[in-house]
PDB file of C-alpha atoms in Angstrom:
ATOM      1  CA  MET A   1      36.275 -47.525   8.173  1.00 54.00           C
ATOM      2  CA  SER A   2      33.259 -45.398   7.570  1.00 56.00           C
ATOM      3  CA  SER A   3      30.635 -43.732   9.828  1.00 58.00           C
ATOM      4  CA  THR A   4      27.623 -45.585   7.778  1.00 62.00           C
ATOM      5  CA  ASP A   5      29.259 -49.010   8.157  1.00 60.00           C
ATOM      6  CA  PRO A   6      26.693 -50.601  11.155  1.00 62.00           C
ATOM      7  CA  ASP A   7      28.435 -52.101  13.931  1.00 66.00           C
ATOM      8  CA  VAL A   8      27.328 -55.531  13.981  1.00 63.00           C
ATOM      9  CA  ASP A   9      29.367 -58.592  15.170  1.00 63.00           C
ATOM     10  CA  HIS A  10      28.908 -61.371  12.116  1.00 63.00           C
ATOM     11  CA  ALA A  11      29.732 -63.853  14.173  1.00 63.00           C
ATOM     12  CA  LEU A  12      26.399 -63.630  15.998  1.00 65.00           C
ATOM     13  CA  ALA A  13      24.819 -63.096  12.826  1.00 69.00           C
ATOM     14  CA  TYR A  14      23.194 -66.953  12.993  1.00 76.00           C
ATOM     15  CA  PRO A  15      21.437 -68.710  15.941  1.00 79.00           C
ATOM     16  CA  GLU A  16      23.404 -71.442  18.237  1.00 80.00           C
ATOM     17  CA  PRO A  17      23.327 -74.734  16.766  1.00 80.00           C
ATOM     18  CA  PRO A  18      21.909 -76.972  19.395  1.00 80.00           C
ATOM     19  CA  ALA A  19      24.049 -78.781  22.180  1.00 79.00           C
ATOM     20  CA  SER A  20      25.308 -82.168  21.341  1.00 81.00           C
ATOM     21  CA  PRO A  21      23.315 -85.165  22.387  1.00 77.00           C
ATOM     22  CA  LEU A  22      26.154 -86.722  23.895  1.00 77.00           C
ATOM     23  CA  TRP A  23      26.025 -83.943  26.882  1.00 73.00           C
ATOM     24  CA  HIS A  24      22.480 -84.619  28.376  1.00 68.00           C
ATOM     25  CA  ARG A  25      22.880 -88.063  30.620  1.00 69.00           C
ATOM     26  CA  HIS A  26      20.171 -90.477  30.170  1.00 71.00           C
ATOM     27  CA  GLY A  27      19.278 -92.950  32.548  1.00 73.00           C
ATOM     28  CA  ALA A  28      19.400 -92.781  36.332  1.00 74.00           C
ATOM     29  CA  LYS A  29      20.629 -90.410  38.265  1.00 78.00           C
ATOM     30  CA  ALA A  30      23.650 -90.829  40.502  1.00 80.00           C
ATOM     31  CA  ARG A  31      22.602 -91.551  44.173  1.00 88.00           C
ATOM     32  CA  PRO A  32      22.962 -88.861  46.593  1.00 93.00           C
ATOM     33  CA  LEU A  33      26.666 -89.258  48.992  1.00 94.00           C
ATOM     34  CA  THR A  34      25.436 -90.232  52.417  1.00 95.00           C
ATOM     35  CA  ASP A  35      26.699 -88.029  55.546  1.00 96.00           C
ATOM     36  CA  ALA A  36      29.387 -90.794  56.158  1.00 96.00           C
ATOM     37  CA  GLN A  37      30.879 -90.424  52.684  1.00 96.00           C
ATOM     38  CA  LYS A  38      30.506 -86.804  52.823  1.00 96.00           C
ATOM     39  CA  GLN A  39      32.741 -86.999  56.302  1.00 96.00           C
ATOM     40  CA  ARG A  40      34.646 -88.807  54.870  1.00 96.00           C
ATOM     41  CA  ASN A  41      35.921 -86.821  51.088  1.00 95.00           C
ATOM     42  CA  CYS A  42      36.106 -83.774  53.678  1.00 95.00           C
ATOM     43  CA  GLU A  43      38.475 -85.593  55.871  1.00 95.00           C
ATOM     44  CA  LEU A  44      40.727 -87.056  52.571  1.00 94.00           C
ATOM     45  CA  LEU A  45      40.141 -83.247  51.089  1.00 93.00           C
ATOM     46  CA  LEU A  46      41.544 -81.416  54.220  1.00 93.00           C
ATOM     47  CA  LEU A  47      44.767 -84.074  54.637  1.00 92.00           C
ATOM     48  CA  ALA A  48      44.923 -83.730  50.618  1.00 90.00           C
ATOM     49  CA  GLN A  49      45.491 -79.616  50.719  1.00 90.00           C
ATOM     50  CA  HIS A  50      47.786 -79.868  54.074  1.00 87.00           C
ATOM     51  CA  LYS A  51      50.222 -82.570  53.163  1.00 79.00           C
ATOM     52  CA  PRO A  52      53.388 -82.292  50.974  1.00 81.00           C
ATOM     53  CA  ARG A  53      53.432 -84.139  48.226  1.00 75.00           C
ATOM     54  CA  THR A  54      55.571 -87.656  48.993  1.00 72.00           C
ATOM     55  CA  HIS A  55      56.295 -88.620  45.369  1.00 67.00           C
ATOM     56  CA  ARG A  56      57.550 -86.625  42.323  1.00 64.00           C
ATOM     57  CA  ARG A  57      57.722 -87.987  38.195  1.00 64.00           C
ATOM     58  CA  ALA A  58      60.926 -90.414  37.328  1.00 63.00           C
ATOM     59  CA  GLU A  59      63.143 -87.944  34.926  1.00 63.00           C
ATOM     60  CA  LYS A  60      63.852 -89.134  31.558  1.00 61.00           C
ATOM     61  CA  PRO A  61      66.747 -88.917  30.524  1.00 56.00           C
ATOM     62  CA  ALA A  62      67.107 -86.117  28.012  1.00 58.00           C
ATOM     63  CA  CYS A  63      69.002 -88.568  25.909  1.00 58.00           C
ATOM     64  CA  SER A  64      70.699 -91.169  25.778  1.00 54.00           C
ATOM     65  CA  PRO A  65      74.173 -91.644  23.951  1.00 54.00           C
ATOM     66  CA  THR A  66      74.175 -94.949  21.079  1.00 50.00           C
TER      67      THR A  66
END
């Protein structure tokens, strides 16, 4: 690269396209949680974080003899 080449990032040469309309929500906003719902969610989260996993995925055999 010669010293006369400008330091230009060509990926940034054009403006960013507009966001997809699917990214925007239309309609009513979700209702805020009540204090009881927040408390319940907090309790369930703490329980899930400290409880060991009790189930495992069933393992499929690598190949079945036919």
